[in-house]
Amino acid sequence: MNEPPVVTAYAPGRVELLGNHTDYNDGVVLGAAIDRGLTICGSNRADGIIAITSSTMGSVRVPASNLQPLVEERWANYVLGVAAELSSSGKGFSAEISGDLPAGSGLSSSAALELATALFLLKLEQRELPPLEIAKLCQRAEHRFVGVQSGLLDQVTSLFGKADQAVFFDARTEEVRTIPFPEDLALIIAESGKKRELASGAYNARRKETRAAAELLGVAALRDVTSDELNKRRDLPELLWRRAAHIVEENERVWRAIDLLEAGDGAGFGALMNASHESSRKNFENSTPELDLLVSIAQQLPGVLGARLTGGGFGGATITLCERGSAEAAASKLAARYFERTGIASRVLISHIADGAQ
Ligand code: ADP
Ligand code: MG
């Protein structure tokens, strides 16, 4: 008997450059795919079983018919959720997950896993779908099988990323476009070493708060408010005002950042990153003492233009924009000083902006 053909798919992690929690508020965001990701390799099975192995998480075997989220091996739900979204057929497959993308660090290993799965299954079934539809079915899988109401940024960035380009995404119009990133700049990713515990609960709480603020402001989404308008609405409950201010100003920072990128103005872009972090810290309260420390250490290092938390927050990683020639020194000083202050051996990587999923 012939062995079934083996197929492989890869999807990278991503950084959020600016536009924090804006995607589910119909807003705008700038991200970039990075040079680390997850690969899925495998083949069809004739026995109706889905067998998934992860080099870091273990193995599961479930019947392909009537897929349901697993309660114990929750990591497999990203794969099963995508299989459930894609397959009407209930066919079995074997899949092995491997890669160099850390999980739970805010680099969106979840979206990378979903997209690698989607591309893998589409190849297995010799089907094609428009890219935005693929991104959306992965998002639905995360909503339905994992229970995290994530926006679409992660999947769009991992899928549409281009080497040395930032990805602009408008969550309302669904416009996606890439913008050249200044070549003389490097991105340094620093893990705080604190897992994003309770992150999904806090994430969903921020979704509710920003929704409530939009309702009180009488708009469809916070996308429809300017900071001038918001400043005239101090009658809002104080907490909701601060949540709204974060989203409204993040959108404005993204629009300004596009002009700065087009002008090659790294210093200006870095200043917006600093302002974004300050807003996370004070208004959105999705930073942590560890993320704050990483950012403040980074901001004092030579060659650094700006730093902020990246992704959902509540733990995870920071991103630092640095002149390329100073990046090695800045990365090692950042790791050393963070260790001195916290005793946490943070993983600090210099990352290149890479191509999206294949
Ligand atoms: P992030 O997306 O920032 O990495 P999430 O909590 O959204 O953090 O997703 C991390 C989860 O994705 C892990 O807890 C695990 O369930 C799953 N995951 C990530 N990488 C792998 C992997 N290599 N193998 C299996 N599951 C993985
Ligand atoms: Mg995630």
GROMACS .gro file of N, CA, C and O in nm, residues 93-138:
model
  184
   93PHE      N    1  -0.650   1.265   1.047
   93PHE     CA    2  -0.514   1.302   1.002
   93PHE      C    3  -0.418   1.287   1.119
   93PHE      O    4  -0.459   1.285   1.235
   94SER      N    5  -0.289   1.275   1.084
   94SER     CA    6  -0.182   1.280   1.184
   94SER      C    7  -0.109   1.412   1.167
   94SER      O    8  -0.086   1.454   1.053
   95ALA      N    9  -0.074   1.477   1.278
   95ALA     CA   10  -0.005   1.606   1.268
   95ALA      C   11   0.099   1.617   1.379
   95ALA      O   12   0.071   1.582   1.494
   96GLU      N   13   0.217   1.663   1.342
   96GLU     CA   14   0.322   1.690   1.441
   96GLU      C   15   0.353   1.837   1.443
   96GLU      O   16   0.378   1.897   1.340
   97ILE      N   17   0.350   1.895   1.564
   97ILE     CA   18   0.375   2.039   1.580
   97ILE      C   19   0.516   2.057   1.635
   97ILE      O   20   0.553   1.993   1.735
   98SER      N   21   0.593   2.145   1.571
   98SER     CA   22   0.725   2.176   1.626
   98SER      C   23   0.755   2.323   1.595
   98SER      O   24   0.682   2.386   1.518
   99GLY      N   25   0.860   2.377   1.655
   99GLY     CA   26   0.895   2.515   1.623
   99GLY      C   27   0.973   2.582   1.734
   99GLY      O   28   1.001   2.521   1.836
  100ASP      N   29   1.006   2.708   1.710
  100ASP     CA   30   1.090   2.782   1.806
  100ASP      C   31   1.017   2.904   1.861
  100ASP      O   32   1.080   2.999   1.906
  101LEU      N   33   0.884   2.901   1.855
  101LEU     CA   34   0.807   3.017   1.903
  101LEU      C   35   0.760   2.988   2.046
  101LEU      O   36   0.686   2.894   2.067
  102PRO      N   37   0.804   3.068   2.144
  102PRO     CA   38   0.760   3.040   2.281
  102PRO      C   39   0.610   3.059   2.297
  102PRO      O   40   0.551   3.148   2.236
  103ALA      N   41   0.548   2.975   2.379
  103ALA     CA   42   0.403   2.980   2.400
  103ALA      C   43   0.371   3.071   2.517
  103ALA      O   44   0.444   3.074   2.616
  104GLY      N   45   0.263   3.146   2.505
  104GLY     CA   46   0.215   3.226   2.617
  104GLY      C   47   0.299   3.348   2.647
  104GLY      O   48   0.295   3.402   2.757
  105SER      N   49   0.376   3.395   2.549
  105SER     CA   50   0.464   3.511   2.571
  105SER      C   51   0.413   3.636   2.504
  105SER      O   52   0.483   3.736   2.500
  106GLY      N   53   0.294   3.630   2.446
  106GLY     CA   54   0.243   3.748   2.378
  106GLY      C   55   0.291   3.759   2.234
  106GLY      O   56   0.273   3.862   2.170
  107LEU      N   57   0.354   3.653   2.183
  107LEU     CA   58   0.400   3.653   2.044
  107LEU      C   59   0.304   3.577   1.954
  107LEU      O   60   0.331   3.549   1.839
  108SER      N   61   0.190   3.542   2.014
  108SER     CA   62   0.081   3.477   1.942
  108SER      C   63   0.117   3.341   1.884
  108SER      O   64   0.097   3.314   1.765
  109SER      N   65   0.166   3.255   1.971
  109SER     CA   66   0.182   3.115   1.931
  109SER      C   67   0.045   3.056   1.901
  109SER      O   68   0.033   2.964   1.819
  110SER      N   69  -0.060   3.109   1.965
  110SER     CA   70  -0.194   3.055   1.941
  110SER      C   71  -0.235   3.077   1.795
  110SER      O   72  -0.279   2.983   1.728
  111ALA      N   73  -0.219   3.198   1.745
  111ALA     CA   74  -0.256   3.224   1.605
  111ALA      C   75  -0.164   3.147   1.511
  111ALA      O   76  -0.208   3.097   1.407
  112ALA      N   77  -0.036   3.137   1.546
  112ALA     CA   78   0.056   3.062   1.460
  112ALA      C   79   0.012   2.916   1.450
  112ALA      O   80   0.012   2.857   1.342
  113LEU      N   81  -0.031   2.861   1.564
  113LEU     CA   82  -0.076   2.721   1.565
  113LEU      C   83  -0.205   2.705   1.482
  113LEU      O   84  -0.219   2.611   1.404
  114GLU      N   85  -0.295   2.800   1.498
  114GLU     CA   86  -0.421   2.793   1.420
  114GLU      C   87  -0.392   2.802   1.270
  114GLU      O   88  -0.446   2.724   1.190
  115LEU      N   89  -0.308   2.899   1.233
  115LEU     CA   90  -0.283   2.919   1.090
  115LEU      C   91  -0.204   2.806   1.030
  115LEU      O   92  -0.231   2.764   0.916
  116ALA      N   93  -0.104   2.757   1.103
  116ALA     CA   94  -0.028   2.643   1.051
  116ALA      C   95  -0.124   2.526   1.031
  116ALA      O   96  -0.118   2.456   0.929
  117THR      N   97  -0.216   2.507   1.126
  117THR     CA   98  -0.315   2.398   1.112
  117THR      C   99  -0.403   2.420   0.990
  117THR      O  100  -0.426   2.327   0.910
  118ALA      N  101  -0.454   2.541   0.975
  118ALA     CA  102  -0.545   2.569   0.863
  118ALA      C  103  -0.475   2.544   0.729
  118ALA      O  104  -0.530   2.477   0.640
  119LEU      N  105  -0.352   2.594   0.715
  119LEU     CA  106  -0.281   2.577   0.587
  119LEU      C  107  -0.247   2.431   0.563
  119LEU      O  108  -0.253   2.381   0.451
  120PHE      N  109  -0.212   2.363   0.673
  120PHE     CA  110  -0.182   2.219   0.666
  120PHE      C  111  -0.304   2.141   0.618
  120PHE      O  112  -0.297   2.059   0.525
  121LEU      N  113  -0.420   2.166   0.679
  121LEU     CA  114  -0.540   2.090   0.643
  121LEU      C  115  -0.587   2.125   0.502
  121LEU      O  116  -0.632   2.038   0.427
  122LEU      N  117  -0.575   2.252   0.464
  122LEU     CA  118  -0.614   2.290   0.328
  122LEU      C  119  -0.527   2.219   0.226
  122LEU      O  120  -0.576   2.171   0.123
  123LYS      N  121  -0.396   2.210   0.256
  123LYS     CA  122  -0.306   2.138   0.165
  123LYS      C  123  -0.342   1.991   0.158
  123LYS      O  124  -0.346   1.932   0.050
  124LEU      N  125  -0.369   1.932   0.276
  124LEU     CA  126  -0.405   1.789   0.279
  124LEU      C  127  -0.528   1.763   0.192
  124LEU      O  128  -0.536   1.661   0.124
  125GLU      N  129  -0.622   1.855   0.203
  125GLU     CA  130  -0.749   1.835   0.130
  125GLU      C  131  -0.744   1.896  -0.010
  125GLU      O  132  -0.845   1.895  -0.081
  126GLN      N  133  -0.629   1.953  -0.046
  126GLN     CA  134  -0.611   2.019  -0.177
  126GLN      C  135  -0.722   2.119  -0.204
  126GLN      O  136  -0.783   2.121  -0.311
  127ARG      N  137  -0.747   2.199  -0.098
  127ARG     CA  138  -0.848   2.305  -0.110
  127ARG      C  139  -0.779   2.440  -0.100
  127ARG      O  140  -0.670   2.450  -0.044
  128GLU      N  141  -0.847   2.544  -0.147
  128GLU     CA  142  -0.796   2.680  -0.128
  128GLU      C  143  -0.907   2.769  -0.076
  128GLU      O  144  -1.025   2.745  -0.104
  129LEU      N  145  -0.869   2.870   0.002
  129LEU     CA  146  -0.964   2.969   0.052
  129LEU      C  147  -0.897   3.105   0.044
  129LEU      O  148  -0.775   3.114   0.054
  130PRO      N  149  -0.975   3.214   0.031
  130PRO     CA  150  -0.913   3.347   0.033
  130PRO      C  151  -0.846   3.370   0.170
  130PRO      O  152  -0.899   3.326   0.273
  131PRO      N  153  -0.729   3.438   0.170
  131PRO     CA  154  -0.652   3.454   0.295
  131PRO      C  155  -0.734   3.512   0.411
  131PRO      O  156  -0.724   3.463   0.524
  132LEU      N  157  -0.814   3.614   0.384
  132LEU     CA  158  -0.887   3.675   0.496
  132LEU      C  159  -0.988   3.577   0.556
  132LEU      O  160  -1.014   3.579   0.676
  133GLU      N  161  -1.041   3.490   0.471
  133GLU     CA  162  -1.133   3.388   0.522
  133GLU      C  163  -1.059   3.289   0.611
  133GLU      O  164  -1.113   3.242   0.712
  134ILE      N  165  -0.936   3.258   0.573
  134ILE     CA  166  -0.856   3.167   0.655
  134ILE      C  167  -0.830   3.231   0.792
  134ILE      O  168  -0.847   3.168   0.897
  135ALA      N  169  -0.791   3.359   0.790
  135ALA     CA  170  -0.766   3.430   0.917
  135ALA      C  171  -0.892   3.426   1.005
  135ALA      O  172  -0.885   3.401   1.126
  136LYS      N  173  -1.007   3.448   0.944
  136LYS     CA  174  -1.131   3.454   1.022
  136LYS      C  175  -1.173   3.319   1.077
  136LYS      O  176  -1.225   3.311   1.188
  137LEU      N  177  -1.151   3.214   1.000
  137LEU     CA  178  -1.192   3.083   1.054
  137LEU      C  179  -1.101   3.044   1.170
  137LEU      O  180  -1.145   2.977   1.265
  138CYS      N  181  -0.974   3.089   1.166
  138CYS     CA  182  -0.883   3.062   1.278
  138CYS      C  183  -0.930   3.140   1.402
  138CYS      O  184  -0.928   3.089   1.514
   0.00000   0.00000   0.00000
